[in-house]
PDB file of C-alpha atoms in Angstrom:
ATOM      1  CA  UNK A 265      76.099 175.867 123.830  1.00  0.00           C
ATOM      2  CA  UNK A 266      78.757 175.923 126.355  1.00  0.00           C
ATOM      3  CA  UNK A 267      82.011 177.961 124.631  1.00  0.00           C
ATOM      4  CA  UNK A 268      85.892 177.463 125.118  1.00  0.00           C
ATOM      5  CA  UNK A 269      85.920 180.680 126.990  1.00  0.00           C
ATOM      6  CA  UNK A 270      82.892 179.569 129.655  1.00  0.00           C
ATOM      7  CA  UNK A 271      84.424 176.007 129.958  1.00  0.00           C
ATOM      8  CA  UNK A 272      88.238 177.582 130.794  1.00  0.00           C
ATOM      9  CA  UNK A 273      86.207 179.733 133.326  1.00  0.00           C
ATOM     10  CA  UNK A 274      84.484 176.840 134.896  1.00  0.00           C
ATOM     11  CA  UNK A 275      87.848 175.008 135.320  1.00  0.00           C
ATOM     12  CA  UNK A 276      88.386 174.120 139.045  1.00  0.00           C
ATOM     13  CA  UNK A 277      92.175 174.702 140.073  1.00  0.00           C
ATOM     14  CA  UNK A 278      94.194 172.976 142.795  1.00  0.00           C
ATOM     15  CA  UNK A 279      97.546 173.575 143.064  1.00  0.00           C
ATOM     16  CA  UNK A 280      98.813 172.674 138.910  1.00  0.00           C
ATOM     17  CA  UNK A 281      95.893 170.437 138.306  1.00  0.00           C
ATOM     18  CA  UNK A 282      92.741 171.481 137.196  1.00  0.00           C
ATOM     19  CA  UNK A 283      89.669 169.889 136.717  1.00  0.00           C
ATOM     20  CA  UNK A 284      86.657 170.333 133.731  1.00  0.00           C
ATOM     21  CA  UNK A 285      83.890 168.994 132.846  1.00  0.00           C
ATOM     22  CA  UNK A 286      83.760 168.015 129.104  1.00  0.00           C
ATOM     23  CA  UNK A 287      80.175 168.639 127.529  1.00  0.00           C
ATOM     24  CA  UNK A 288      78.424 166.390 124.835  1.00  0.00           C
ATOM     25  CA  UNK A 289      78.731 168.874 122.195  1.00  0.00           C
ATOM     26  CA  UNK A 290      82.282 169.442 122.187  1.00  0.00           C
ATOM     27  CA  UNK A 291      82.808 165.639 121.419  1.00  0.00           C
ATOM     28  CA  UNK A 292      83.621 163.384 118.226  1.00  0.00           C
ATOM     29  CA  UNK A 293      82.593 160.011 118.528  1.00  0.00           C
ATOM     30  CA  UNK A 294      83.237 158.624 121.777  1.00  0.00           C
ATOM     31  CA  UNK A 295      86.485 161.307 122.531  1.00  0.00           C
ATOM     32  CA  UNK A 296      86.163 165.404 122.885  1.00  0.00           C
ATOM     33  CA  UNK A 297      87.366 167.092 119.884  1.00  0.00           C
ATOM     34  CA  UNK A 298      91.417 167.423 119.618  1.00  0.00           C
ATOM     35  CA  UNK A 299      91.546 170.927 119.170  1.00  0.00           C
ATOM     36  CA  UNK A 300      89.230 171.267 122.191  1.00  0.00           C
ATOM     37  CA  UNK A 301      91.483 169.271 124.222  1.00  0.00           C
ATOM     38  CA  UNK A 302      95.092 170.576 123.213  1.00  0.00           C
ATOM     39  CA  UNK A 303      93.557 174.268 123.840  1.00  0.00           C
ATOM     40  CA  UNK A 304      92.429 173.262 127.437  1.00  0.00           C
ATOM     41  CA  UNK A 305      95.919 171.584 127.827  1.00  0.00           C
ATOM     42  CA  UNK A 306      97.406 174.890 126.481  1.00  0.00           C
ATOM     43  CA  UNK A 307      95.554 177.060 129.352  1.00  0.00           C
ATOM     44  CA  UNK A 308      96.656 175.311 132.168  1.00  0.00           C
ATOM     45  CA  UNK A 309     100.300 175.144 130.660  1.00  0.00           C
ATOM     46  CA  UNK A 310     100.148 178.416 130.428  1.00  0.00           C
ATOM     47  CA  UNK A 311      98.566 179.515 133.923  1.00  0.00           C
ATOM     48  CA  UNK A 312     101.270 177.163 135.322  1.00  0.00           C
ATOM     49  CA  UNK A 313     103.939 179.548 134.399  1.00  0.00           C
ATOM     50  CA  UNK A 314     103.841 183.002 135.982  1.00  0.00           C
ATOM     51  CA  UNK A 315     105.165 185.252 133.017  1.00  0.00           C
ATOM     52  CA  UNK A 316     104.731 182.804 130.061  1.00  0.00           C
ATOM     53  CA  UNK A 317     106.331 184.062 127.243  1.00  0.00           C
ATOM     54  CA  UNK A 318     104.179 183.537 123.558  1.00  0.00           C
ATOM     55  CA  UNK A 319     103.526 179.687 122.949  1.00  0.00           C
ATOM     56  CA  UNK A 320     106.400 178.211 119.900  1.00  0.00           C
ATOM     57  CA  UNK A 321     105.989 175.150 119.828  1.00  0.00           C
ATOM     58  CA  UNK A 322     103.855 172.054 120.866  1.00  0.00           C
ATOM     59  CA  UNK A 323     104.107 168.155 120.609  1.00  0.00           C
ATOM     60  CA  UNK A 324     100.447 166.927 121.528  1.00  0.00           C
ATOM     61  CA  UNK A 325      99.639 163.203 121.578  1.00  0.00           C
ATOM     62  CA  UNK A 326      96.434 161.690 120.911  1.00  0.00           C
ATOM     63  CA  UNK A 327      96.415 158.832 123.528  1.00  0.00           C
ATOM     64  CA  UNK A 328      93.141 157.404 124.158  1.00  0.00           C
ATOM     65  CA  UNK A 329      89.628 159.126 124.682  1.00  0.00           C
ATOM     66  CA  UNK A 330      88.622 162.306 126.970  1.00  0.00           C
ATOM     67  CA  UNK A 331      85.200 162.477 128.070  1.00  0.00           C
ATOM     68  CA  UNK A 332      82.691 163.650 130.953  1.00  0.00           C
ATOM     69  CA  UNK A 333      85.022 164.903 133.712  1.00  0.00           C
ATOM     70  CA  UNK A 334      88.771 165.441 133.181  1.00  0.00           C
ATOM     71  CA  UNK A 335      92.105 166.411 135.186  1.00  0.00           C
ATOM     72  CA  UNK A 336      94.567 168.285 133.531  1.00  0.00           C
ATOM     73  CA  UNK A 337      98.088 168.028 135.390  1.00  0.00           C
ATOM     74  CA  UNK A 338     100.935 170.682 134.095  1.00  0.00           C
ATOM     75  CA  UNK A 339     104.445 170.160 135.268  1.00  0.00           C
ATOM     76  CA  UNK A 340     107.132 172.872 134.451  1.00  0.00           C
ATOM     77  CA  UNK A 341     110.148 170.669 132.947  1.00  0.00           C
ATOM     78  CA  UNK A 342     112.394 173.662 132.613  1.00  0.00           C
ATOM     79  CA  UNK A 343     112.433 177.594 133.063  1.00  0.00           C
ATOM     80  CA  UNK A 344     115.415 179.276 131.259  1.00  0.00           C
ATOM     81  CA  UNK A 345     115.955 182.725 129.992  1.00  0.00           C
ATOM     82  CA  UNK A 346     114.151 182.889 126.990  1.00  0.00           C
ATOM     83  CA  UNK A 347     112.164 179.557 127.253  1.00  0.00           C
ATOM     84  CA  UNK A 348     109.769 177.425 129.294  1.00  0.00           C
ATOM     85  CA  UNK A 349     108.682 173.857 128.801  1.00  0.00           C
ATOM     86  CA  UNK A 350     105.750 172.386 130.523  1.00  0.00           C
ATOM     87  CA  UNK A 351     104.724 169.071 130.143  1.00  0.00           C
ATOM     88  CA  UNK A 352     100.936 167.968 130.373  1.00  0.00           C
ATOM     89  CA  UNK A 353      98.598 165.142 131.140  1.00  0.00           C
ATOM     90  CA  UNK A 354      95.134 165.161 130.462  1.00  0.00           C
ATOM     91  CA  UNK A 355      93.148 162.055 131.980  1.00  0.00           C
ATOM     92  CA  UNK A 356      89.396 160.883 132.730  1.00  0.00           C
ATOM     93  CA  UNK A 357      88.013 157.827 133.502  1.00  0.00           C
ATOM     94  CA  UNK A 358      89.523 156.210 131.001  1.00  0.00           C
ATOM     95  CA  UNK A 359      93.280 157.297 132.079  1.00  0.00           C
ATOM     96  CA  UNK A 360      95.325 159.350 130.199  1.00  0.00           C
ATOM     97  CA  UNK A 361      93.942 160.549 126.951  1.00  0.00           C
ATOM     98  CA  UNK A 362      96.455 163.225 126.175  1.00  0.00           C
ATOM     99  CA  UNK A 363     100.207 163.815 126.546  1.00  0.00           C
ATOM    100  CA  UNK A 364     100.929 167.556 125.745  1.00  0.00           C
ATOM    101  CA  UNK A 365     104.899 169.209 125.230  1.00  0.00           C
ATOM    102  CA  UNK A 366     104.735 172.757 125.371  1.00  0.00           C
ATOM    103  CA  UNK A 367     107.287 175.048 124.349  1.00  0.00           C
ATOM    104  CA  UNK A 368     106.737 178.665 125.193  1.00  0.00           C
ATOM    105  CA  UNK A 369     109.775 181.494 123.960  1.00  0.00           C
ATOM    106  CA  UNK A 370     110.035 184.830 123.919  1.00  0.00           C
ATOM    107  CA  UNK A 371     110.978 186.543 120.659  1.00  0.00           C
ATOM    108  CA  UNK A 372     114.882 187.291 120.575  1.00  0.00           C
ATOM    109  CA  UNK A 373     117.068 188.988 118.071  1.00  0.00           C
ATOM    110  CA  UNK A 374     118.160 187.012 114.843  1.00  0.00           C
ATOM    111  CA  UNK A 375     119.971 187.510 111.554  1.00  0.00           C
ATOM    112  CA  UNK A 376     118.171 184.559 109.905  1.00  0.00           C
ATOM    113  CA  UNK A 377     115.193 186.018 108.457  1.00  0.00           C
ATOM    114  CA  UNK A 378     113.400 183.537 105.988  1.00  0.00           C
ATOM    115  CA  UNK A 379     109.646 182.117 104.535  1.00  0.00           C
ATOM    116  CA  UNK A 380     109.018 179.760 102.088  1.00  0.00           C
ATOM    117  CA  UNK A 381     105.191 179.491 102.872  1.00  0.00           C
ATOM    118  CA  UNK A 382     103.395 180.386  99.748  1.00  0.00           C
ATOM    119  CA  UNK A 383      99.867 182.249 100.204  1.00  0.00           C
ATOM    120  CA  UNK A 384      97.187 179.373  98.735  1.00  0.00           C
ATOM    121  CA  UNK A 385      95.134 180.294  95.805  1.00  0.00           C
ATOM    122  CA  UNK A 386      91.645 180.698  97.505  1.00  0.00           C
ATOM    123  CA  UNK A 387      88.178 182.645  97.853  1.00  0.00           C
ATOM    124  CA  UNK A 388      88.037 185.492 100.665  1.00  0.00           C
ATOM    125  CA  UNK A 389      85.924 184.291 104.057  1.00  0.00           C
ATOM    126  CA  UNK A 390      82.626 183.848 103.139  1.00  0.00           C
ATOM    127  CA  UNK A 391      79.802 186.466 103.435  1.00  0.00           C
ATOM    128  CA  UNK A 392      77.272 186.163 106.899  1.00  0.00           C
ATOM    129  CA  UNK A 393      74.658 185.009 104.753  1.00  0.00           C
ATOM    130  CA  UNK A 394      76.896 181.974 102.822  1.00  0.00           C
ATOM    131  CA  UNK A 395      77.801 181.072 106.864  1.00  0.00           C
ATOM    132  CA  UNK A 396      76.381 177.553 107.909  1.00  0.00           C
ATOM    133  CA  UNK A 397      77.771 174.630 111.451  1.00  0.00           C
ATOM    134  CA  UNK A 398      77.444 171.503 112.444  1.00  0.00           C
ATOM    135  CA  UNK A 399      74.599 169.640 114.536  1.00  0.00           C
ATOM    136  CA  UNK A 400      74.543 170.270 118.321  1.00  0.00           C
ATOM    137  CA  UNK A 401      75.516 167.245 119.156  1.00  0.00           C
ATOM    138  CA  UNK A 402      79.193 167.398 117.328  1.00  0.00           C
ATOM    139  CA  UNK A 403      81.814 169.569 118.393  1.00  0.00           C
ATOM    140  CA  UNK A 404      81.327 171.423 114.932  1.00  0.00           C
ATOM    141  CA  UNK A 405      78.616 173.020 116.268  1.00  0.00           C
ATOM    142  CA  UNK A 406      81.011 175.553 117.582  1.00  0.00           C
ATOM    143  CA  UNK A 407      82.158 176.909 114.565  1.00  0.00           C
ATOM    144  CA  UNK A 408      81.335 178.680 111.124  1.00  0.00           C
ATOM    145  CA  UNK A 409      82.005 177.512 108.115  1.00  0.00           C
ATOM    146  CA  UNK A 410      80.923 178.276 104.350  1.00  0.00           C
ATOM    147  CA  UNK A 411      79.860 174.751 102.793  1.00  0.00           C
ATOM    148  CA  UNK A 412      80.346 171.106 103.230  1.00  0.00           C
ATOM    149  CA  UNK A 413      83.941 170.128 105.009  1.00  0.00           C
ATOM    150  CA  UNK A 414      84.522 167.153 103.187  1.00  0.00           C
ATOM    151  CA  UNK A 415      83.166 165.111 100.103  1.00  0.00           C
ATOM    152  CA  UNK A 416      84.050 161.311  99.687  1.00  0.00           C
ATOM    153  CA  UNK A 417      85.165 159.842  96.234  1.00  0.00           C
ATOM    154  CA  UNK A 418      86.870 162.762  94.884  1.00  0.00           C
ATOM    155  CA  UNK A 419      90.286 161.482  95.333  1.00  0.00           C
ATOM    156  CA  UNK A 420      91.447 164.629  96.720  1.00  0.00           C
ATOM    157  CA  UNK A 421      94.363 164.586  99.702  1.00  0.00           C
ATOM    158  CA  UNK A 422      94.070 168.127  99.897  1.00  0.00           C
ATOM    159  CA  UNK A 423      91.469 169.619 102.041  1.00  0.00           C
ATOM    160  CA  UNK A 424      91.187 173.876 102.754  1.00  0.00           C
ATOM    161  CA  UNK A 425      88.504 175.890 103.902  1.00  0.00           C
ATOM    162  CA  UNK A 426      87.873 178.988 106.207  1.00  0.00           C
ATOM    163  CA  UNK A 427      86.808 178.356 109.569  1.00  0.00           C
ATOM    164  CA  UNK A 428      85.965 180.136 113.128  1.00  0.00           C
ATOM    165  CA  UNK A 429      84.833 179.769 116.691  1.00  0.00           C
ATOM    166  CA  UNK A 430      81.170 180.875 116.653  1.00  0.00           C
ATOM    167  CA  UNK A 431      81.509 182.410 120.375  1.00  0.00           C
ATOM    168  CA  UNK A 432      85.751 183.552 120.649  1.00  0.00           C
ATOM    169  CA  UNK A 433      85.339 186.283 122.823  1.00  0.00           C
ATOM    170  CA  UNK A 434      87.984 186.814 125.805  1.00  0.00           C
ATOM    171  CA  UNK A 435      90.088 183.807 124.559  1.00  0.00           C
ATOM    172  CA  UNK A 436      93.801 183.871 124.633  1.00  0.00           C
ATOM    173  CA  UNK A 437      94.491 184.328 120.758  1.00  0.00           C
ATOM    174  CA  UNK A 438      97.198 180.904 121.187  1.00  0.00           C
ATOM    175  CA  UNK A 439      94.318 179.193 123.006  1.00  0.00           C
ATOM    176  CA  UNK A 440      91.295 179.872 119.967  1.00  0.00           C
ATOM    177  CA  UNK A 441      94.316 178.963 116.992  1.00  0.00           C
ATOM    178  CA  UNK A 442      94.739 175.651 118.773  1.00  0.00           C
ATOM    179  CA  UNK A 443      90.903 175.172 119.322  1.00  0.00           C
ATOM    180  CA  UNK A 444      90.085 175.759 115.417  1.00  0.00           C
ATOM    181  CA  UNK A 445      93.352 174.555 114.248  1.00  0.00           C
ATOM    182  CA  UNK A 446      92.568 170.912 114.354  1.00  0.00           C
ATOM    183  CA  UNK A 447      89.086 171.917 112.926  1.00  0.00           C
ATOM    184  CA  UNK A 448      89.505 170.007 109.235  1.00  0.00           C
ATOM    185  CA  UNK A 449      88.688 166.328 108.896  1.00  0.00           C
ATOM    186  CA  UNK A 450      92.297 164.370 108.312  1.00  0.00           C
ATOM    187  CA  UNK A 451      92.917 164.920 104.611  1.00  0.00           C
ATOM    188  CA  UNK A 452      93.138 161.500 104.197  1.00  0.00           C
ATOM    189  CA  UNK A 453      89.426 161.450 104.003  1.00  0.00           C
ATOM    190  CA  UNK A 454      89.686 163.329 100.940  1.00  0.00           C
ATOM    191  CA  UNK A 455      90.707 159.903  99.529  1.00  0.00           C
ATOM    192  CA  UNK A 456      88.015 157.208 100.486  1.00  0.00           C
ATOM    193  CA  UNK A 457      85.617 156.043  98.630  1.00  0.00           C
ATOM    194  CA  UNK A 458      82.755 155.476 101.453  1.00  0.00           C
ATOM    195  CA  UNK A 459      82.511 156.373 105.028  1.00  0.00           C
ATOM    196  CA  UNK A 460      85.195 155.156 107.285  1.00  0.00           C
ATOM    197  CA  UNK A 461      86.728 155.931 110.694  1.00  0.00           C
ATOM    198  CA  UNK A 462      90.261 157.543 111.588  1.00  0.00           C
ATOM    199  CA  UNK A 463      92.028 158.689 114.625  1.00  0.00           C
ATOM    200  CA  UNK A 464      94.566 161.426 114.793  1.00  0.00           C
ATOM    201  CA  UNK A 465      97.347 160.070 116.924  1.00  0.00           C
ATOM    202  CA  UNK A 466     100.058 163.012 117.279  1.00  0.00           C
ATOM    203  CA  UNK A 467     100.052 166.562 116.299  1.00  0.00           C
ATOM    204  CA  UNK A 468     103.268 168.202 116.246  1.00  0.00           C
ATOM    205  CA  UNK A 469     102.385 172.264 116.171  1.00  0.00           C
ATOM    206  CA  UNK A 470     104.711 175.228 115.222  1.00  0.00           C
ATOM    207  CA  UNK A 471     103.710 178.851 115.864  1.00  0.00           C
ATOM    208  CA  UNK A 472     104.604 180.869 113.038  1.00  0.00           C
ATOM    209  CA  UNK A 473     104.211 184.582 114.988  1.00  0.00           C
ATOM    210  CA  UNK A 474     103.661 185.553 118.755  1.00  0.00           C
ATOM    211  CA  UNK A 475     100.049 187.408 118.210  1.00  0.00           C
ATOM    212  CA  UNK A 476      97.992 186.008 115.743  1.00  0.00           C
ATOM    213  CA  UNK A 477      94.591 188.180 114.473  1.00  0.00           C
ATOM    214  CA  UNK A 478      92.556 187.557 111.933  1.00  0.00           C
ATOM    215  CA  UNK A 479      89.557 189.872 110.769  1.00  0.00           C
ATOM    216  CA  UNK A 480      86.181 188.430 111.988  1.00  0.00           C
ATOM    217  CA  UNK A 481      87.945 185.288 113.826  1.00  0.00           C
ATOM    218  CA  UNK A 482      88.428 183.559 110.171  1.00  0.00           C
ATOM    219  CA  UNK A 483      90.898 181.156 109.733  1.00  0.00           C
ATOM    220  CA  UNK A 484      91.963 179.517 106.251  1.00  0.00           C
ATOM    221  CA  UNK A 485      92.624 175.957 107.351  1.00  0.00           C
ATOM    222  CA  UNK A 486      94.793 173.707 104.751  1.00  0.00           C
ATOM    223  CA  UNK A 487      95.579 170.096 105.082  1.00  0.00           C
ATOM    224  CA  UNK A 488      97.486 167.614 102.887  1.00  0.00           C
ATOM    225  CA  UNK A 489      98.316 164.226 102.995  1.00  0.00           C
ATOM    226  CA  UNK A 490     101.288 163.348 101.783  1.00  0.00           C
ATOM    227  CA  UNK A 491     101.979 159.917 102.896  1.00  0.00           C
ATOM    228  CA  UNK A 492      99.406 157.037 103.258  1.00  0.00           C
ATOM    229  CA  UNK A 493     100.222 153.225 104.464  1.00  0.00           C
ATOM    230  CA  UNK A 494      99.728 150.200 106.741  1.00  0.00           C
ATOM    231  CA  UNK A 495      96.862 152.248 107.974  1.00  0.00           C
ATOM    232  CA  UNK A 496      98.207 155.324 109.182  1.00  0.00           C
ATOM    233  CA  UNK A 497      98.544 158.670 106.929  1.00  0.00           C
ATOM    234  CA  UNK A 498     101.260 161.485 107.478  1.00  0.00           C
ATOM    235  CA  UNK A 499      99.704 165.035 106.620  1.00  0.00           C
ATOM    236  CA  UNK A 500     101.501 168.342 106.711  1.00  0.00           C
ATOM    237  CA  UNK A 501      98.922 171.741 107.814  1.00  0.00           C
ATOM    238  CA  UNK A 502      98.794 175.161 107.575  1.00  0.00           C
ATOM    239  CA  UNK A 503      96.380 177.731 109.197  1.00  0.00           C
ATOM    240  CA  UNK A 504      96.479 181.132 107.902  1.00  0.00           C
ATOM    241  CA  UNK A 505      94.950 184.319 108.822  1.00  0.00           C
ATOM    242  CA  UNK A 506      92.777 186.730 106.825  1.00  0.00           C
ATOM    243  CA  UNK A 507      94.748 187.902 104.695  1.00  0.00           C
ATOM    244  CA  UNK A 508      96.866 184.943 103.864  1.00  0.00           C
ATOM    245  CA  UNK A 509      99.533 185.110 106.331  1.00  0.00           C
ATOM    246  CA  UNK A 510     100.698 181.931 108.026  1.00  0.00           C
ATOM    247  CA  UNK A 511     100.488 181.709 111.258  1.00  0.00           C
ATOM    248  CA  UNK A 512     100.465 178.237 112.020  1.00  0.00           C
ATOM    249  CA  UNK A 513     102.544 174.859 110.915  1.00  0.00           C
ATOM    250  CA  UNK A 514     101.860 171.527 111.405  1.00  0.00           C
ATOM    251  CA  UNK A 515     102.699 167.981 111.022  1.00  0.00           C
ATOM    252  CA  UNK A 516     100.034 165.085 111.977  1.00  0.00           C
ATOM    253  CA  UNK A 517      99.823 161.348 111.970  1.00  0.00           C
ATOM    254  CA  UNK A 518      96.459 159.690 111.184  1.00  0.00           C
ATOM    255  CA  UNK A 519      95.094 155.990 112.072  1.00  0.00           C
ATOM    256  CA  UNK A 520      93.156 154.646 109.047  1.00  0.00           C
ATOM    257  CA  UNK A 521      90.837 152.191 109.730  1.00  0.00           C
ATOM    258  CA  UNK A 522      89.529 151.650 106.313  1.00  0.00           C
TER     259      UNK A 522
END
């Protein structure tokens, strides 16, 4: 099992470019996982930057499938005082897969203090022994999680559950959030009736502190659709930490092709 931490360290740099070779068990389908992808697009954005401040923000598009051997390309689009925005492209065979916006800000005095995030009603992580992951051959594999992640016919557009990297060590804490972030089936699942496929298309992220930590690397991941037509689905998500905190906000659009 290859880990996000051994496949940033295999990366091959040249100049802003860098070059990785996707393994079969980080895939979904016929494309590497999402979260996989936007945290590799993260570490070169962020490597691209002497002095990066924390990541903010991120607008990550969905664009077509990564697999086998890819090129990440980071171009720094501005550099002010406080901010930096670097633009990526991640590409295979295929062409470009994924279009990445980054937005990284350092923390600056405010008077606008303000959170209307409410902690969700839900069991601590689960116990070592209650611990189970995926098959090796799907990119779930690489995490922990206590039960099943989804169940059809329940007519449920809410998904939540804990997850975590099974092998986190030496990651950039911004780099792991974005990896397991994306972690949850679309919550639009939550509402068929038998199997069917989907495609996230864009996934518009907002970093709710500048060093998240967690106990254990457990996440609480929440998704909920909220909008569902003409074959696409709108879903709002939330990742919080151990102890309930948020840490992460996010907004995704969905292809349904069922």
């Amino acid at each position: 099992m290859t880990s996000l931490s051994a496949l940033l360290d295999s990366a091959v740099r040249s100049g802003n470019s860098w070059t990785i070779d996707i393994p079969s068990t980080w895939m979904q389908g016929r494309t590497s996982y999402g979260g996989l992808s936007s945290a590799i697009a993260h570490h070169c954005a962020r490597a691209s930057v002497a002095d990066a401040p924390p990541l903010r923000s991120a607008q990550i598009a969905f664009a077509g499938p990564l697999a086998g051997e890819v090129t990440i390309t980071a171009e720094l689009l501005r550099r002010g005082r406080n901010t930096a925005f670097v633009a990526t492209r991640t590409a295979s065979s295929d062409g470009i897969g994924l279009a990445c916006n980054f937005i990284f800000m350092n923390p600056r005095t405010s008077t606008i203090e303000h959170s209307d995030i409410s902690a969700p009603d839900f069991g601590p992580p689960p116990a070592e022994s209650d611990v189970r992951n995926g098959p090796p051959e799907f990119f779930t594999h690489h995490m922990d999680y206590p039960e099943k992640r989804l169940e059809l016919g329940l007519g449920e557009a809410r998904l939540i559950q804990w997850h975590r990297l099974r092998e986190r060590g030496g990651l950039d804490p911004m780099t792991e959030l974005l990896c397991i972030g994306d972690g949850l089936p679309p919550s639009a699942m939550g509402l068929m009736t038998e199997p069917g496929n989907v495609s996230s298309m864009n996934w518009q992220v907002n970093m709710l502190t500048n060093a998240p930590q967690t106990q254990d690397g457990w996440w609480l991941l929440e998704s909920e659709t909220h909008h569902a037509h003409d074959g696409a689905s709108s879903q709002y998500m939330t990742v919080y930490n151990s102890d309930k905190k948020p840490v992460m906000s996010a907004m995704q659009s969905v292809a349904l092709f069922v």
